Amino acid sequence: MTPHPNYITPQGYAALREEYDHLLGTERPRIVEVVSWAAGNGDRSENGDYLYGRKRMREIDGQLRRLSKKMKDAKIVDPSQQPDKSRVYFGATVIIADEDDNQRTLTIVGNDETNTDQGRIGWGAPLARALRSAAVGDVRRVMLPAGEKEYEVVEISYPAA
């Protein structure tokens, strides 16, 4: 049990569900078929299809367990329903500026939805924690691996309902 809720957007939950369904309904049955076929070919100790298939099946089963736990622990939060859109909360898209006036656009999402290439940072990330409850014009300090930085909140937006 984690000390903090595992917040996730509806889109993030749907992506977890889609991956789970694909593994369970497509990938695993395909591997089971290969393993069954390979097992019928005789000596299993030297049968690459059998050995690889069993290994891959264990990996899939482990991933299914992890995804199942994530979905069970998930608390789905729809950012479009946020009552106070003037502050940074879960699901906000925020434009921030550093000391040199370099701007970045970030969307604060669930930790399982993080994708820094798309500007999606996890709710538990240091920068997201520093920005929580900030309003436009607020300056927040955050300790990053490269050192301490200050960011000013330039704009806050939420998806439309």
PDB file of C-alpha atoms in Angstrom:
ATOM      1  CA  MET A   1       0.000   0.000   0.000  1.00  0.00           C
ATOM      2  CA  THR A   2       1.464   3.335  -1.034  1.00  0.00           C
ATOM      3  CA  PRO A   3       1.241   6.293   1.370  1.00  0.00           C
ATOM      4  CA  HIS A   4      -0.177   8.556  -1.367  1.00  0.00           C
ATOM      5  CA  PRO A   5      -3.092   7.880  -3.700  1.00  0.00           C
ATOM      6  CA  ASN A   6      -2.139   6.606  -7.156  1.00  0.00           C
ATOM      7  CA  TYR A   7      -3.868   9.337  -9.145  1.00  0.00           C
ATOM      8  CA  ILE A   8      -4.392   8.680 -12.849  1.00  0.00           C
ATOM      9  CA  THR A   9      -6.304  10.429 -15.620  1.00  0.00           C
ATOM     10  CA  PRO A  10      -9.131   8.613 -17.398  1.00  0.00           C
ATOM     11  CA  GLN A  11      -6.910   8.418 -20.508  1.00  0.00           C
ATOM     12  CA  GLY A  12      -4.043   6.947 -18.464  1.00  0.00           C
ATOM     13  CA  TYR A  13      -6.327   4.325 -16.945  1.00  0.00           C
ATOM     14  CA  ALA A  14      -7.647   3.423 -20.399  1.00  0.00           C
ATOM     15  CA  ALA A  15      -4.048   2.948 -21.615  1.00  0.00           C
ATOM     16  CA  LEU A  16      -3.296   0.598 -18.690  1.00  0.00           C
ATOM     17  CA  ARG A  17      -6.507  -1.319 -19.399  1.00  0.00           C
ATOM     18  CA  GLU A  18      -5.665  -1.558 -23.106  1.00  0.00           C
ATOM     19  CA  GLU A  19      -2.180  -2.934 -22.373  1.00  0.00           C
ATOM     20  CA  TYR A  20      -3.637  -5.451 -19.890  1.00  0.00           C
ATOM     21  CA  ASP A  21      -6.289  -6.612 -22.357  1.00  0.00           C
ATOM     22  CA  HIS A  22      -3.723  -6.961 -25.157  1.00  0.00           C
ATOM     23  CA  LEU A  23      -1.366  -9.046 -23.018  1.00  0.00           C
ATOM     24  CA  LEU A  24      -4.159 -11.244 -21.661  1.00  0.00           C
ATOM     25  CA  GLY A  25      -6.237 -11.599 -24.804  1.00  0.00           C
ATOM     26  CA  THR A  26      -3.634 -11.611 -27.581  1.00  0.00           C
ATOM     27  CA  GLU A  27      -0.019 -11.971 -26.461  1.00  0.00           C
ATOM     28  CA  ARG A  28      -0.393 -14.638 -23.773  1.00  0.00           C
ATOM     29  CA  PRO A  29      -2.624 -16.991 -25.836  1.00  0.00           C
ATOM     30  CA  ARG A  30      -0.140 -16.750 -28.717  1.00  0.00           C
ATOM     31  CA  ILE A  31       2.757 -17.739 -26.432  1.00  0.00           C
ATOM     32  CA  VAL A  32       0.710 -20.561 -24.848  1.00  0.00           C
ATOM     33  CA  GLU A  33       0.096 -21.929 -28.340  1.00  0.00           C
ATOM     34  CA  VAL A  34       3.834 -21.829 -29.190  1.00  0.00           C
ATOM     35  CA  VAL A  35       4.769 -23.497 -25.875  1.00  0.00           C
ATOM     36  CA  SER A  36       2.161 -26.232 -26.390  1.00  0.00           C
ATOM     37  CA  TRP A  37       3.409 -26.889 -29.901  1.00  0.00           C
ATOM     38  CA  ALA A  38       7.055 -26.910 -28.756  1.00  0.00           C
ATOM     39  CA  ALA A  39       6.289 -29.227 -25.827  1.00  0.00           C
ATOM     40  CA  GLY A  40       4.926 -31.773 -28.281  1.00  0.00           C
ATOM     41  CA  ASN A  41       8.225 -31.832 -30.168  1.00  0.00           C
ATOM     42  CA  GLY A  42      10.054 -33.954 -27.616  1.00  0.00           C
ATOM     43  CA  ASP A  43      13.134 -33.021 -25.569  1.00  0.00           C
ATOM     44  CA  ARG A  44      12.237 -29.758 -23.824  1.00  0.00           C
ATOM     45  CA  SER A  45      15.711 -29.128 -22.380  1.00  0.00           C
ATOM     46  CA  GLU A  46      17.125 -28.241 -25.820  1.00  0.00           C
ATOM     47  CA  ASN A  47      13.973 -26.842 -27.392  1.00  0.00           C
ATOM     48  CA  GLY A  48      14.512 -23.088 -27.896  1.00  0.00           C
ATOM     49  CA  ASP A  49      10.864 -22.374 -28.707  1.00  0.00           C
ATOM     50  CA  TYR A  50       9.775 -24.096 -25.510  1.00  0.00           C
ATOM     51  CA  LEU A  51      12.410 -22.428 -23.289  1.00  0.00           C
ATOM     52  CA  TYR A  52      11.890 -18.958 -24.754  1.00  0.00           C
ATOM     53  CA  GLY A  53       8.106 -19.368 -24.667  1.00  0.00           C
ATOM     54  CA  ARG A  54       8.098 -20.331 -20.976  1.00  0.00           C
ATOM     55  CA  LYS A  55      10.369 -17.380 -20.164  1.00  0.00           C
ATOM     56  CA  ARG A  56       8.172 -14.988 -22.139  1.00  0.00           C
ATOM     57  CA  MET A  57       5.042 -16.378 -20.463  1.00  0.00           C
ATOM     58  CA  ARG A  58       6.546 -15.661 -17.015  1.00  0.00           C
ATOM     59  CA  GLU A  59       7.349 -12.094 -18.142  1.00  0.00           C
ATOM     60  CA  ILE A  60       3.793 -11.589 -19.409  1.00  0.00           C
ATOM     61  CA  ASP A  61       2.297 -13.016 -16.200  1.00  0.00           C
ATOM     62  CA  GLY A  62       4.485 -10.664 -14.136  1.00  0.00           C
ATOM     63  CA  GLN A  63       3.436  -7.683 -16.239  1.00  0.00           C
ATOM     64  CA  LEU A  64      -0.230  -8.694 -15.913  1.00  0.00           C
ATOM     65  CA  ARG A  65       0.152  -8.802 -12.107  1.00  0.00           C
ATOM     66  CA  ARG A  66       1.809  -5.344 -12.076  1.00  0.00           C
ATOM     67  CA  LEU A  67      -0.852  -3.831 -14.336  1.00  0.00           C
ATOM     68  CA  SER A  68      -3.639  -5.421 -12.300  1.00  0.00           C
ATOM     69  CA  LYS A  69      -2.227  -3.946  -9.078  1.00  0.00           C
ATOM     70  CA  LYS A  70      -1.807  -0.508 -10.675  1.00  0.00           C
ATOM     71  CA  MET A  71      -5.415  -0.547 -11.910  1.00  0.00           C
ATOM     72  CA  LYS A  72      -6.692  -1.764  -8.536  1.00  0.00           C
ATOM     73  CA  ASP A  73      -4.819   0.979  -6.651  1.00  0.00           C
ATOM     74  CA  ALA A  74      -5.630   3.718  -9.180  1.00  0.00           C
ATOM     75  CA  LYS A  75      -7.760   6.682  -8.228  1.00  0.00           C
ATOM     76  CA  ILE A  76      -9.151   8.070 -11.477  1.00  0.00           C
ATOM     77  CA  VAL A  77      -9.307  11.868 -11.461  1.00  0.00           C
ATOM     78  CA  ASP A  78     -10.778  13.792 -14.380  1.00  0.00           C
ATOM     79  CA  PRO A  79      -8.829  17.082 -14.605  1.00  0.00           C
ATOM     80  CA  SER A  80     -11.665  18.739 -16.537  1.00  0.00           C
ATOM     81  CA  GLN A  81     -13.791  18.495 -13.375  1.00  0.00           C
ATOM     82  CA  GLN A  82     -11.298  20.475 -11.235  1.00  0.00           C
ATOM     83  CA  PRO A  83     -13.365  23.140  -9.432  1.00  0.00           C
ATOM     84  CA  ASP A  84     -10.457  25.584  -8.869  1.00  0.00           C
ATOM     85  CA  LYS A  85      -8.791  26.087 -12.235  1.00  0.00           C
ATOM     86  CA  SER A  86      -6.785  29.097 -11.007  1.00  0.00           C
ATOM     87  CA  ARG A  87      -4.214  26.908  -9.237  1.00  0.00           C
ATOM     88  CA  VAL A  88      -2.000  23.970 -10.194  1.00  0.00           C
ATOM     89  CA  TYR A  89      -3.530  20.641  -9.252  1.00  0.00           C
ATOM     90  CA  PHE A  90      -3.524  17.173 -10.762  1.00  0.00           C
ATOM     91  CA  GLY A  91      -4.091  17.275 -14.527  1.00  0.00           C
ATOM     92  CA  ALA A  92      -3.115  20.916 -14.994  1.00  0.00           C
ATOM     93  CA  THR A  93      -1.121  22.028 -17.999  1.00  0.00           C
ATOM     94  CA  VAL A  94       1.308  24.657 -16.785  1.00  0.00           C
ATOM     95  CA  ILE A  95       3.626  27.025 -18.592  1.00  0.00           C
ATOM     96  CA  ILE A  96       6.594  27.884 -16.398  1.00  0.00           C
ATOM     97  CA  ALA A  97       9.563  30.183 -16.950  1.00  0.00           C
ATOM     98  CA  ASP A  98      13.003  29.868 -15.382  1.00  0.00           C
ATOM     99  CA  GLU A  99      15.383  32.666 -14.315  1.00  0.00           C
ATOM    100  CA  ASP A 100      16.512  33.147 -17.947  1.00  0.00           C
ATOM    101  CA  ASP A 101      12.881  33.401 -19.123  1.00  0.00           C
ATOM    102  CA  ASN A 102      13.075  30.023 -20.883  1.00  0.00           C
ATOM    103  CA  GLN A 103       9.547  28.629 -20.958  1.00  0.00           C
ATOM    104  CA  ARG A 104       8.429  25.013 -20.660  1.00  0.00           C
ATOM    105  CA  THR A 105       4.967  23.524 -20.905  1.00  0.00           C
ATOM    106  CA  LEU A 106       4.213  20.663 -18.527  1.00  0.00           C
ATOM    107  CA  THR A 107       1.144  18.574 -17.826  1.00  0.00           C
ATOM    108  CA  ILE A 108       0.932  17.031 -14.367  1.00  0.00           C
ATOM    109  CA  VAL A 109      -0.316  13.468 -14.680  1.00  0.00           C
ATOM    110  CA  GLY A 110      -0.247  10.225 -12.750  1.00  0.00           C
ATOM    111  CA  ASN A 111       3.140   8.688 -12.028  1.00  0.00           C
ATOM    112  CA  ASP A 112       2.235   5.775 -14.337  1.00  0.00           C
ATOM    113  CA  GLU A 113       1.581   8.200 -17.219  1.00  0.00           C
ATOM    114  CA  THR A 114       4.877  10.078 -17.169  1.00  0.00           C
ATOM    115  CA  ASN A 115       6.416  10.877 -20.549  1.00  0.00           C
ATOM    116  CA  THR A 116       8.987  13.663 -20.412  1.00  0.00           C
ATOM    117  CA  ASP A 117       9.278  13.784 -24.218  1.00  0.00           C
ATOM    118  CA  GLN A 118       5.628  14.897 -24.292  1.00  0.00           C
ATOM    119  CA  GLY A 119       6.009  17.222 -21.276  1.00  0.00           C
ATOM    120  CA  ARG A 120       3.993  14.901 -19.018  1.00  0.00           C
ATOM    121  CA  ILE A 121       5.482  14.756 -15.526  1.00  0.00           C
ATOM    122  CA  GLY A 122       4.339  12.547 -12.699  1.00  0.00           C
ATOM    123  CA  TRP A 123       2.367  13.942  -9.778  1.00  0.00           C
ATOM    124  CA  GLY A 124       5.120  12.754  -7.429  1.00  0.00           C
ATOM    125  CA  ALA A 125       8.030  14.334  -9.337  1.00  0.00           C
ATOM    126  CA  PRO A 126       9.956  17.079  -7.492  1.00  0.00           C
ATOM    127  CA  LEU A 127       8.897  19.773  -9.978  1.00  0.00           C
ATOM    128  CA  ALA A 128       5.232  18.727  -9.807  1.00  0.00           C
ATOM    129  CA  ARG A 129       5.339  18.722  -5.998  1.00  0.00           C
ATOM    130  CA  ALA A 130       6.869  22.222  -6.033  1.00  0.00           C
ATOM    131  CA  LEU A 131       4.138  23.504  -8.362  1.00  0.00           C
ATOM    132  CA  ARG A 132       1.180  22.121  -6.386  1.00  0.00           C
ATOM    133  CA  SER A 133      -1.333  24.829  -5.455  1.00  0.00           C
ATOM    134  CA  ALA A 134       0.667  27.527  -7.273  1.00  0.00           C
ATOM    135  CA  ALA A 135      -1.201  30.333  -9.028  1.00  0.00           C
ATOM    136  CA  VAL A 136      -0.166  32.420 -12.029  1.00  0.00           C
ATOM    137  CA  GLY A 137       2.705  34.685 -10.984  1.00  0.00           C
ATOM    138  CA  ASP A 138       3.890  32.444  -8.129  1.00  0.00           C
ATOM    139  CA  VAL A 139       7.584  31.612  -8.031  1.00  0.00           C
ATOM    140  CA  ARG A 140       8.545  28.153  -6.809  1.00  0.00           C
ATOM    141  CA  ARG A 141      11.925  26.681  -5.981  1.00  0.00           C
ATOM    142  CA  VAL A 142      12.747  23.096  -6.756  1.00  0.00           C
ATOM    143  CA  MET A 143      15.833  20.989  -6.118  1.00  0.00           C
ATOM    144  CA  LEU A 144      16.734  19.173  -9.319  1.00  0.00           C
ATOM    145  CA  PRO A 145      19.675  16.853 -10.006  1.00  0.00           C
ATOM    146  CA  ALA A 146      21.465  19.799 -11.673  1.00  0.00           C
ATOM    147  CA  GLY A 147      20.860  22.009  -8.602  1.00  0.00           C
ATOM    148  CA  GLU A 148      18.227  24.362  -7.292  1.00  0.00           C
ATOM    149  CA  LYS A 149      16.107  26.289  -9.810  1.00  0.00           C
ATOM    150  CA  GLU A 150      13.331  28.826  -9.586  1.00  0.00           C
ATOM    151  CA  TYR A 151      10.307  28.753 -11.857  1.00  0.00           C
ATOM    152  CA  GLU A 152       7.518  31.271 -12.273  1.00  0.00           C
ATOM    153  CA  VAL A 153       4.056  30.039 -13.195  1.00  0.00           C
ATOM    154  CA  VAL A 154       3.069  31.863 -16.390  1.00  0.00           C
ATOM    155  CA  GLU A 155      -0.158  30.107 -17.340  1.00  0.00           C
ATOM    156  CA  ILE A 156      -2.440  27.335 -16.018  1.00  0.00           C
ATOM    157  CA  SER A 157      -5.034  25.449 -18.023  1.00  0.00           C
ATOM    158  CA  TYR A 158      -7.166  22.346 -17.708  1.00  0.00           C
ATOM    159  CA  PRO A 159      -8.832  20.223 -20.400  1.00  0.00           C
ATOM    160  CA  ALA A 160     -12.371  21.172 -21.341  1.00  0.00           C
ATOM    161  CA  ALA A 161     -15.189  19.037 -19.969  1.00  0.00           C
TER     162      ALA A 161
END
